[in-house]
Each structure stands twice: as structure tokens, then as C-alpha cells.
PDB file of C-alpha atoms in Angstrom:
ATOM      1  CA  MET A  10     124.675  81.528  91.991  1.00  0.00           C
ATOM      2  CA  ALA A  11     127.710  83.195  90.438  1.00  0.00           C
ATOM      3  CA  VAL A  12     128.015  86.260  91.734  1.00  0.00           C
ATOM      4  CA  SER A  13     129.623  89.032  89.429  1.00  0.00           C
ATOM      5  CA  ALA A  14     130.415  93.046  90.906  1.00  0.00           C
ATOM      6  CA  SER A  15     126.316  93.895  89.473  1.00  0.00           C
ATOM      7  CA  GLY A  16     125.385  91.141  91.802  1.00  0.00           C
ATOM      8  CA  GLN A  17     124.215  87.185  91.107  1.00  0.00           C
ATOM      9  CA  ILE A  18     123.750  86.266  87.492  1.00  0.00           C
ATOM     10  CA  SER A  19     121.254  83.044  87.202  1.00  0.00           C
ATOM     11  CA  VAL A  20     121.344  82.188  83.743  1.00  0.00           C
ATOM     12  CA  PHE A  21     118.242  79.707  83.008  1.00  0.00           C
ATOM     13  CA  SER A  22     117.354  77.692  78.921  1.00  0.00           C
ATOM     14  CA  SER A  23     114.247  79.481  78.568  1.00  0.00           C
ATOM     15  CA  PRO A  24     111.972  82.038  79.341  1.00  0.00           C
ATOM     16  CA  GLN A  25     109.689  79.003  80.788  1.00  0.00           C
ATOM     17  CA  GLU A  26     112.269  77.748  83.448  1.00  0.00           C
ATOM     18  CA  LEU A  27     113.510  81.574  84.242  1.00  0.00           C
ATOM     19  CA  GLY A  28     108.824  81.917  85.300  1.00  0.00           C
ATOM     20  CA  ALA A  29     109.296  78.720  87.103  1.00  0.00           C
ATOM     21  CA  SER A  30     112.388  79.736  89.200  1.00  0.00           C
ATOM     22  CA  LEU A  31     111.418  83.411  89.271  1.00  0.00           C
ATOM     23  CA  ALA A  32     107.527  82.461  90.794  1.00  0.00           C
ATOM     24  CA  GLN A  33     109.335  80.330  93.775  1.00  0.00           C
ATOM     25  CA  LEU A  34     111.853  82.937  94.706  1.00  0.00           C
ATOM     26  CA  VAL A  35     109.242  85.162  94.820  1.00  0.00           C
ATOM     27  CA  ALA A  36     106.809  82.533  97.027  1.00  0.00           C
ATOM     28  CA  GLN A  37     109.735  81.172  99.281  1.00  0.00           C
ATOM     29  CA  ARG A  38     110.460  85.495 100.016  1.00  0.00           C
ATOM     30  CA  ALA A  39     107.320  85.919 101.143  1.00  0.00           C
ATOM     31  CA  ALA A  40     106.617  82.907 103.259  1.00  0.00           C
ATOM     32  CA  SER A  41     109.976  84.029 104.665  1.00  0.00           C
ATOM     33  CA  CYS A  42     108.482  87.813 105.547  1.00  0.00           C
ATOM     34  CA  LEU A  43     105.057  86.627 106.806  1.00  0.00           C
ATOM     35  CA  GLU A  44     106.892  84.323 109.225  1.00  0.00           C
ATOM     36  CA  GLY A  45     109.392  86.716 110.987  1.00  0.00           C
ATOM     37  CA  GLY A  46     108.991  89.571 112.924  1.00  0.00           C
ATOM     38  CA  ARG A  47     107.656  92.759 110.030  1.00  0.00           C
ATOM     39  CA  GLY A  48     104.352  89.962 109.479  1.00  0.00           C
ATOM     40  CA  ARG A  49     104.221  91.673 105.969  1.00  0.00           C
ATOM     41  CA  PHE A  50     105.497  91.302 102.601  1.00  0.00           C
ATOM     42  CA  ALA A  51     106.345  93.977  99.875  1.00  0.00           C
ATOM     43  CA  LEU A  52     106.773  93.483  96.338  1.00  0.00           C
ATOM     44  CA  GLY A  53     106.893  96.104  93.619  1.00  0.00           C
ATOM     45  CA  LEU A  54     106.143  94.739  90.050  1.00  0.00           C
ATOM     46  CA  SER A  55     107.647  96.248  86.906  1.00  0.00           C
ATOM     47  CA  GLY A  56     105.510  95.529  83.472  1.00  0.00           C
ATOM     48  CA  GLY A  57     106.374  94.269  79.763  1.00  0.00           C
ATOM     49  CA  SER A  58     106.890  90.511  79.367  1.00  0.00           C
ATOM     50  CA  LEU A  59     107.187  90.682  83.508  1.00  0.00           C
ATOM     51  CA  VAL A  60     103.375  90.146  83.377  1.00  0.00           C
ATOM     52  CA  SER A  61     103.276  86.831  81.631  1.00  0.00           C
ATOM     53  CA  ILE A  62     106.488  85.333  83.094  1.00  0.00           C
ATOM     54  CA  LEU A  63     104.497  86.029  86.405  1.00  0.00           C
ATOM     55  CA  ALA A  64     100.829  85.192  85.835  1.00  0.00           C
ATOM     56  CA  GLN A  65     101.952  82.138  84.439  1.00  0.00           C
ATOM     57  CA  GLU A  66     104.212  81.198  87.303  1.00  0.00           C
ATOM     58  CA  LEU A  67     103.145  83.057  90.034  1.00  0.00           C
ATOM     59  CA  PRO A  68      99.553  82.202  91.291  1.00  0.00           C
ATOM     60  CA  ALA A  69     100.290  78.310  92.049  1.00  0.00           C
ATOM     61  CA  ALA A  70     103.818  78.929  93.947  1.00  0.00           C
ATOM     62  CA  ALA A  71     102.356  81.942  95.953  1.00  0.00           C
ATOM     63  CA  ALA A  72      99.403  79.773  96.696  1.00  0.00           C
ATOM     64  CA  ALA A  73     100.957  77.060  98.124  1.00  0.00           C
ATOM     65  CA  ALA A  74     103.288  79.483 100.299  1.00  0.00           C
ATOM     66  CA  ALA A  75     101.014  81.695 101.653  1.00  0.00           C
ATOM     67  CA  ALA A  76      98.739  79.628 103.985  1.00  0.00           C
ATOM     68  CA  GLY A  77      95.607  80.784 102.898  1.00  0.00           C
ATOM     69  CA  PRO A  78      93.950  84.014 101.719  1.00  0.00           C
ATOM     70  CA  ALA A  79      94.958  85.222 105.520  1.00  0.00           C
ATOM     71  CA  GLY A  80      98.532  85.209 104.333  1.00  0.00           C
ATOM     72  CA  PHE A  81      98.096  86.732 101.050  1.00  0.00           C
ATOM     73  CA  ALA A  82      96.250  90.062 103.293  1.00  0.00           C
ATOM     74  CA  ARG A  83      99.798  90.757 104.191  1.00  0.00           C
ATOM     75  CA  TRP A  84     100.771  91.204 100.849  1.00  0.00           C
ATOM     76  CA  THR A  85     101.393  94.795  99.953  1.00  0.00           C
ATOM     77  CA  LEU A  86     102.143  94.979  96.174  1.00  0.00           C
ATOM     78  CA  GLY A  87     103.096  98.428  94.893  1.00  0.00           C
ATOM     79  CA  PHE A  88     104.091  99.220  90.893  1.00  0.00           C
ATOM     80  CA  CYS A  89     107.726 100.403  90.065  1.00  0.00           C
ATOM     81  CA  ASP A  90     106.477 102.515  87.287  1.00  0.00           C
ATOM     82  CA  GLU A  91     103.286 103.002  85.357  1.00  0.00           C
ATOM     83  CA  ARG A  92     102.273 104.934  82.111  1.00  0.00           C
ATOM     84  CA  LEU A  93      99.249 107.706  82.894  1.00  0.00           C
ATOM     85  CA  VAL A  94      96.733 105.672  80.959  1.00  0.00           C
ATOM     86  CA  PRO A  95      93.406 104.839  82.220  1.00  0.00           C
ATOM     87  CA  PHE A  96      94.104 101.077  83.558  1.00  0.00           C
ATOM     88  CA  GLU A  97      91.698  99.988  80.522  1.00  0.00           C
ATOM     89  CA  HIS A  98      94.036 100.952  78.237  1.00  0.00           C
ATOM     90  CA  ALA A  99      96.391  98.284  76.581  1.00  0.00           C
ATOM     91  CA  GLU A 100      99.870  99.886  78.076  1.00  0.00           C
ATOM     92  CA  SER A 101      98.634 100.047  81.880  1.00  0.00           C
ATOM     93  CA  THR A 102     100.905  98.117  83.698  1.00  0.00           C
ATOM     94  CA  TYR A 103      98.209  97.596  86.765  1.00  0.00           C
ATOM     95  CA  GLY A 104      95.711  96.981  84.399  1.00  0.00           C
ATOM     96  CA  LEU A 105      97.370  94.180  82.618  1.00  0.00           C
ATOM     97  CA  TYR A 106      98.402  92.225  85.857  1.00  0.00           C
ATOM     98  CA  ARG A 107      94.745  92.836  86.825  1.00  0.00           C
ATOM     99  CA  THR A 108      93.864  90.971  84.216  1.00  0.00           C
ATOM    100  CA  HIS A 109      96.454  88.673  83.535  1.00  0.00           C
ATOM    101  CA  LEU A 110      97.823  88.014  87.938  1.00  0.00           C
ATOM    102  CA  LEU A 111      95.411  89.262  90.670  1.00  0.00           C
ATOM    103  CA  SER A 112      92.295  87.720  89.085  1.00  0.00           C
ATOM    104  CA  LYS A 113      94.250  84.473  90.620  1.00  0.00           C
ATOM    105  CA  LEU A 114      95.289  85.637  93.633  1.00  0.00           C
ATOM    106  CA  PRO A 115      93.341  87.093  96.781  1.00  0.00           C
ATOM    107  CA  ILE A 116      95.315  90.138  97.845  1.00  0.00           C
ATOM    108  CA  PRO A 117      93.068  92.413  99.046  1.00  0.00           C
ATOM    109  CA  ASP A 118      92.287  96.234  96.648  1.00  0.00           C
ATOM    110  CA  SER A 119      93.560  97.954  99.942  1.00  0.00           C
ATOM    111  CA  GLN A 120      96.915  95.971  99.556  1.00  0.00           C
ATOM    112  CA  VAL A 121      97.300  96.709  96.148  1.00  0.00           C
ATOM    113  CA  LEU A 122      98.764 100.046  95.396  1.00  0.00           C
ATOM    114  CA  THR A 123      98.170 101.792  92.165  1.00  0.00           C
ATOM    115  CA  ILE A 124      98.001 105.815  90.846  1.00  0.00           C
ATOM    116  CA  ASN A 125      94.924 107.925  89.741  1.00  0.00           C
ATOM    117  CA  PRO A 126      95.487 108.157  86.297  1.00  0.00           C
ATOM    118  CA  ALA A 127      92.549 110.883  86.252  1.00  0.00           C
ATOM    119  CA  LEU A 128      95.367 112.872  88.146  1.00  0.00           C
ATOM    120  CA  PRO A 129      97.787 115.443  86.037  1.00  0.00           C
ATOM    121  CA  VAL A 130     101.247 113.407  86.260  1.00  0.00           C
ATOM    122  CA  GLU A 131     102.736 115.834  88.782  1.00  0.00           C
ATOM    123  CA  ASP A 132      99.671 115.058  91.197  1.00  0.00           C
ATOM    124  CA  ALA A 133      99.545 111.572  90.306  1.00  0.00           C
ATOM    125  CA  ALA A 134     102.945 111.212  91.188  1.00  0.00           C
ATOM    126  CA  GLU A 135     102.512 113.172  94.504  1.00  0.00           C
ATOM    127  CA  ASP A 136      99.465 111.181  95.070  1.00  0.00           C
ATOM    128  CA  TYR A 137     101.355 107.858  95.029  1.00  0.00           C
ATOM    129  CA  ALA A 138     104.307 109.009  96.828  1.00  0.00           C
ATOM    130  CA  LYS A 139     101.521 109.468  99.679  1.00  0.00           C
ATOM    131  CA  LYS A 140     100.274 106.058  99.257  1.00  0.00           C
ATOM    132  CA  LEU A 141     103.429 104.228  99.392  1.00  0.00           C
ATOM    133  CA  ARG A 142     104.049 106.651 103.022  1.00  0.00           C
ATOM    134  CA  GLN A 143     100.663 105.052 103.962  1.00  0.00           C
ATOM    135  CA  ALA A 144     101.353 101.812 103.474  1.00  0.00           C
ATOM    136  CA  PHE A 145     105.175 101.876 105.040  1.00  0.00           C
ATOM    137  CA  GLN A 146     105.036 104.172 107.939  1.00  0.00           C
ATOM    138  CA  GLY A 147     107.735 104.213 109.843  1.00  0.00           C
ATOM    139  CA  ASP A 148     110.301 104.182 107.091  1.00  0.00           C
ATOM    140  CA  ALA A 149     111.865 107.041 105.830  1.00  0.00           C
ATOM    141  CA  ILE A 150     111.991 105.896 102.340  1.00  0.00           C
ATOM    142  CA  PRO A 151     110.090 103.012 101.500  1.00  0.00           C
ATOM    143  CA  VAL A 152     111.698  99.802 101.961  1.00  0.00           C
ATOM    144  CA  PHE A 153     110.310  97.587  99.553  1.00  0.00           C
ATOM    145  CA  ASP A 154     110.856  93.184 100.182  1.00  0.00           C
ATOM    146  CA  LEU A 155     111.652  92.325  96.561  1.00  0.00           C
ATOM    147  CA  LEU A 156     111.141  94.866  93.844  1.00  0.00           C
ATOM    148  CA  ILE A 157     110.859  92.846  90.057  1.00  0.00           C
ATOM    149  CA  LEU A 158     113.083  94.679  87.368  1.00  0.00           C
ATOM    150  CA  GLY A 159     113.501  94.681  83.999  1.00  0.00           C
ATOM    151  CA  VAL A 160     116.055  96.230  81.563  1.00  0.00           C
ATOM    152  CA  GLY A 161     115.470  98.202  78.303  1.00  0.00           C
ATOM    153  CA  PRO A 162     118.086  97.579  75.458  1.00  0.00           C
ATOM    154  CA  ASP A 163     118.655 101.324  76.095  1.00  0.00           C
ATOM    155  CA  GLY A 164     119.375 100.284  79.610  1.00  0.00           C
ATOM    156  CA  HIS A 165     116.242 102.008  81.115  1.00  0.00           C
ATOM    157  CA  THR A 166     114.922 100.549  84.150  1.00  0.00           C
ATOM    158  CA  CYS A 167     111.183 102.048  85.827  1.00  0.00           C
ATOM    159  CA  SER A 168     111.021 104.433  83.635  1.00  0.00           C
ATOM    160  CA  LEU A 169     114.664 106.232  84.252  1.00  0.00           C
ATOM    161  CA  PHE A 170     115.827 106.589  81.284  1.00  0.00           C
ATOM    162  CA  PRO A 171     119.891 107.063  80.121  1.00  0.00           C
ATOM    163  CA  GLY A 172     120.890 110.630  80.736  1.00  0.00           C
ATOM    164  CA  HIS A 173     117.414 112.215  82.272  1.00  0.00           C
ATOM    165  CA  PRO A 174     117.293 114.188  84.877  1.00  0.00           C
ATOM    166  CA  LEU A 175     115.312 112.144  86.990  1.00  0.00           C
ATOM    167  CA  LEU A 176     118.510 110.136  87.438  1.00  0.00           C
ATOM    168  CA  GLN A 177     119.839 112.964  89.754  1.00  0.00           C
ATOM    169  CA  GLU A 178     116.656 112.854  91.885  1.00  0.00           C
ATOM    170  CA  GLN A 179     117.747 112.227  95.749  1.00  0.00           C
ATOM    171  CA  GLU A 180     114.563 113.936  97.800  1.00  0.00           C
ATOM    172  CA  LYS A 181     111.313 112.496  96.324  1.00  0.00           C
ATOM    173  CA  ILE A 182     110.946 108.815  96.118  1.00  0.00           C
ATOM    174  CA  VAL A 183     108.031 108.876  92.945  1.00  0.00           C
ATOM    175  CA  ALA A 184     108.272 111.241  90.330  1.00  0.00           C
ATOM    176  CA  PRO A 185     106.613 112.057  87.189  1.00  0.00           C
ATOM    177  CA  ILE A 186     108.066 112.025  83.925  1.00  0.00           C
ATOM    178  CA  SER A 187     106.184 113.867  80.964  1.00  0.00           C
ATOM    179  CA  ASP A 188     109.233 113.497  78.152  1.00  0.00           C
ATOM    180  CA  SER A 189     110.118 109.987  78.361  1.00  0.00           C
ATOM    181  CA  PRO A 190     111.541 108.860  75.436  1.00  0.00           C
ATOM    182  CA  LYS A 191     109.006 105.767  74.963  1.00  0.00           C
ATOM    183  CA  PRO A 192     106.115 106.005  74.961  1.00  0.00           C
ATOM    184  CA  PRO A 193     103.515 107.366  75.985  1.00  0.00           C
ATOM    185  CA  LEU A 194     105.655 110.495  77.016  1.00  0.00           C
ATOM    186  CA  GLN A 195     103.559 110.977  80.711  1.00  0.00           C
ATOM    187  CA  ARG A 196     104.726 108.081  83.549  1.00  0.00           C
ATOM    188  CA  VAL A 197     105.264 108.009  87.235  1.00  0.00           C
ATOM    189  CA  THR A 198     107.874 106.413  88.762  1.00  0.00           C
ATOM    190  CA  LEU A 199     109.781 104.838  91.737  1.00  0.00           C
ATOM    191  CA  THR A 200     113.234 107.236  91.783  1.00  0.00           C
ATOM    192  CA  LEU A 201     116.424 105.622  92.550  1.00  0.00           C
ATOM    193  CA  PRO A 202     116.757 105.982  96.618  1.00  0.00           C
ATOM    194  CA  VAL A 203     113.276 103.650  96.342  1.00  0.00           C
ATOM    195  CA  LEU A 204     115.316 101.177  94.431  1.00  0.00           C
ATOM    196  CA  ASN A 205     118.621 101.415  96.215  1.00  0.00           C
ATOM    197  CA  ALA A 206     116.465 100.854  99.836  1.00  0.00           C
ATOM    198  CA  ALA A 207     115.036  97.667  98.793  1.00  0.00           C
ATOM    199  CA  ARG A 208     116.197  94.449 100.487  1.00  0.00           C
ATOM    200  CA  SER A 209     116.223  92.591  97.562  1.00  0.00           C
ATOM    201  CA  VAL A 210     116.244  93.556  93.973  1.00  0.00           C
ATOM    202  CA  ILE A 211     115.575  90.947  90.988  1.00  0.00           C
ATOM    203  CA  PHE A 212     116.620  92.081  87.370  1.00  0.00           C
ATOM    204  CA  VAL A 213     114.444  89.951  84.913  1.00  0.00           C
ATOM    205  CA  ALA A 214     115.908  90.170  80.994  1.00  0.00           C
ATOM    206  CA  THR A 215     115.145  87.937  78.431  1.00  0.00           C
ATOM    207  CA  GLY A 216     115.568  87.591  74.872  1.00  0.00           C
ATOM    208  CA  GLU A 217     118.815  88.496  72.039  1.00  0.00           C
ATOM    209  CA  GLY A 218     117.205  92.307  72.144  1.00  0.00           C
ATOM    210  CA  LYS A 219     119.242  92.700  75.838  1.00  0.00           C
ATOM    211  CA  ALA A 220     122.419  90.877  74.774  1.00  0.00           C
ATOM    212  CA  ALA A 221     124.492  93.880  74.434  1.00  0.00           C
ATOM    213  CA  VAL A 222     122.853  96.668  77.264  1.00  0.00           C
ATOM    214  CA  LEU A 223     123.334  93.169  79.642  1.00  0.00           C
ATOM    215  CA  LYS A 224     127.342  93.260  78.584  1.00  0.00           C
ATOM    216  CA  ARG A 225     127.418  96.620  78.778  1.00  0.00           C
ATOM    217  CA  ILE A 226     126.399  96.183  82.601  1.00  0.00           C
ATOM    218  CA  LEU A 227     127.403  93.056  83.988  1.00  0.00           C
ATOM    219  CA  GLU A 228     130.751  93.107  82.168  1.00  0.00           C
ATOM    220  CA  ASP A 229     131.837  96.071  80.956  1.00  0.00           C
ATOM    221  CA  GLY A 230     130.611  97.791  84.043  1.00  0.00           C
ATOM    222  CA  ASP A 231     129.205 100.761  82.041  1.00  0.00           C
ATOM    223  CA  GLY A 232     127.795 102.568  85.430  1.00  0.00           C
ATOM    224  CA  MET A 233     125.706 105.810  83.419  1.00  0.00           C
ATOM    225  CA  LEU A 234     123.063 103.234  82.546  1.00  0.00           C
ATOM    226  CA  PRO A 235     120.306 103.606  84.737  1.00  0.00           C
ATOM    227  CA  ALA A 236     119.800  99.543  85.518  1.00  0.00           C
ATOM    228  CA  ALA A 237     123.514 100.042  86.765  1.00  0.00           C
ATOM    229  CA  MET A 238     122.418 102.649  88.903  1.00  0.00           C
ATOM    230  CA  VAL A 239     120.361 100.060  91.013  1.00  0.00           C
ATOM    231  CA  GLN A 240     122.857  98.649  93.807  1.00  0.00           C
ATOM    232  CA  PRO A 241     121.004  98.161  97.112  1.00  0.00           C
ATOM    233  CA  ARG A 242     122.635  99.886  99.647  1.00  0.00           C
ATOM    234  CA  THR A 243     121.985  96.786 102.537  1.00  0.00           C
ATOM    235  CA  GLY A 244     120.151  94.530  99.822  1.00  0.00           C
ATOM    236  CA  ALA A 245     120.843  91.264  97.419  1.00  0.00           C
ATOM    237  CA  LEU A 246     120.997  92.249  93.809  1.00  0.00           C
ATOM    238  CA  CYS A 247     119.995  89.061  91.503  1.00  0.00           C
ATOM    239  CA  TRP A 248     120.491  88.736  87.769  1.00  0.00           C
ATOM    240  CA  PHE A 249     117.527  86.675  86.214  1.00  0.00           C
ATOM    241  CA  LEU A 250     118.517  85.744  82.416  1.00  0.00           C
ATOM    242  CA  ASP A 251     117.158  83.186  79.479  1.00  0.00           C
ATOM    243  CA  GLU A 252     120.360  82.009  77.462  1.00  0.00           C
ATOM    244  CA  ALA A 253     119.233  84.238  74.685  1.00  0.00           C
ATOM    245  CA  ALA A 254     120.066  87.239  77.095  1.00  0.00           C
ATOM    246  CA  ALA A 255     122.718  86.415  78.370  1.00  0.00           C
ATOM    247  CA  ARG A 256     124.939  85.429  75.073  1.00  0.00           C
ATOM    248  CA  LEU A 257     127.076  87.737  74.799  1.00  0.00           C
ATOM    249  CA  LEU A 258     128.219  87.581  78.625  1.00  0.00           C
ATOM    250  CA  SER A 259     131.673  85.734  79.953  1.00  0.00           C
ATOM    251  CA  VAL A 260     131.357  86.679  83.114  1.00  0.00           C
ATOM    252  CA  PRO A 261     130.921  83.878  85.759  1.00  0.00           C
ATOM    253  CA  PHE A 262     127.345  82.731  86.499  1.00  0.00           C
ATOM    254  CA  GLU A 263     125.211  79.719  87.227  1.00  0.00           C
ATOM    255  CA  LYS A 264     123.383  78.641  84.448  1.00  0.00           C
ATOM    256  CA  HIS A 265     120.100  76.440  85.366  1.00  0.00           C
ATOM    257  CA  SER A 266     117.902  74.291  84.290  1.00  0.00           C
ATOM    258  CA  THR A 267     114.995  71.478  84.911  1.00  0.00           C
ATOM    259  CA  LEU A 268     115.721  68.879  81.799  1.00  0.00           C
TER     260      LEU A 268
END
């Protein structure tokens, strides 16, 4: 796998091939964690196109690695950000995963950490932070085994947007945002200290619409963009891209194809 200053870069022929490899990586990481001393696997998911990518490929890959329901009982699943809308709303990240992915994975509800969308945004952030601290007892900052992040055409990740004051947040592990440049306005997001505490982070980007911002991050070294500020202190950083998203890159990357 080719490595740049911004992490390891893998490019796939299509979103479908990317999804299959991503699902295998998640399953392998889960199996490794469950066999290790910690005895659990903590996964943080983002929304957008990742929902359909993971829903298509992860159930079969994870089932093969989980050793039955007992394995899934040791998964802890959180969300990297969430829109403050009811779970039935089309914009709810958890709602989409509940419908398309979690119905196929026997992870106990008690192991799936969600916001309470009925609360005001500040209270929802505090409530989610409390749930994370309970789930990650012993960690000063929650340490996910794997975070899967997206990146917007403007360089945002989670609900951390370019130039926003939340990029300077160092104390809170979860922050509310009431002025999101992208609707809906009210959201809850993990902060950079949590993203950078993860044992492994994978950015996933597909489509030509991501090509320009990926060049800025991976080739031009634009460190002011939120996605570029994700630099795990001791963990691994990887980028999974399809050919359309990677079309402007000239930095070394590893090309993958199952054809």
C-alpha cells in the first residue's frame, strides 16, 4: 500500500470493489480485536454514501469473522456525527444504518451508541458524550479501534467544517453545532481529539466530485481543511478511493482490482 505524508492511499476500480475491500478490512480488524486482550471491537461510522457501501458488503464479511452472535455482542458501535432529526427522518445517519445495515448485523441495541434527538442540541451532545464515556471507561478520550470517515467537496469531515470554531475544540469529546453550513443546521459531532485518538482511521471517498479536494489534501498539503487535520497520534491513517475520486492525484498510491 502506497504511503504519502497524509497516510496510506489505496485506489479501487469501482465503488463496489472499494466496498468489498472495506468490508473485509472491518471484519479482519474486528476479529483481531476480539481475539486480543481488549476483547471488544469499537467501530465509529459516518453517514452519506458510506451507508449503502457498508450495507451491501459488511454483513456477509462480518458474519464470517464474528464467530456467531457472541462475537457481535462484543462490538461497540458509535457514530462520528449525527443530524439532530428524528431517527425516522431521511437525514438521520443512525436511522439509515438501522434500516439498511443494523437489521442485518446482530449487534445488541445496548452496544449501539446514539444521540437522543429529542433533546436540544447542546444537551444531545452532552448526553452522547456521557454514553461514550460509559462505553469507554478507562479512556481519558474514547479510543475507537476503527473510525470510518467521509470527506466533503469542501474538505469537511464529520460535522467539522472549514473555518469553523469547532476545529479549535480541545476539551470536549462531543460538540454541538447549530450553524452547520450544510443542512440540517443542528448536529452533534465527535471532535478532533477523539478522531486523532483512534487506533485506525479510514477515509472513504468516491466520485469525481471529491477529486479536487483530495488533491488539495493528499498532494498539495492543505492542512487547513478539517479532513487534513485528522492525523491519528499513534494510529494508522488510510484513504480508500475509487478511480474517479483519485483522478487528479499524481502522488504514489496502490491500485487495487479484482478483475
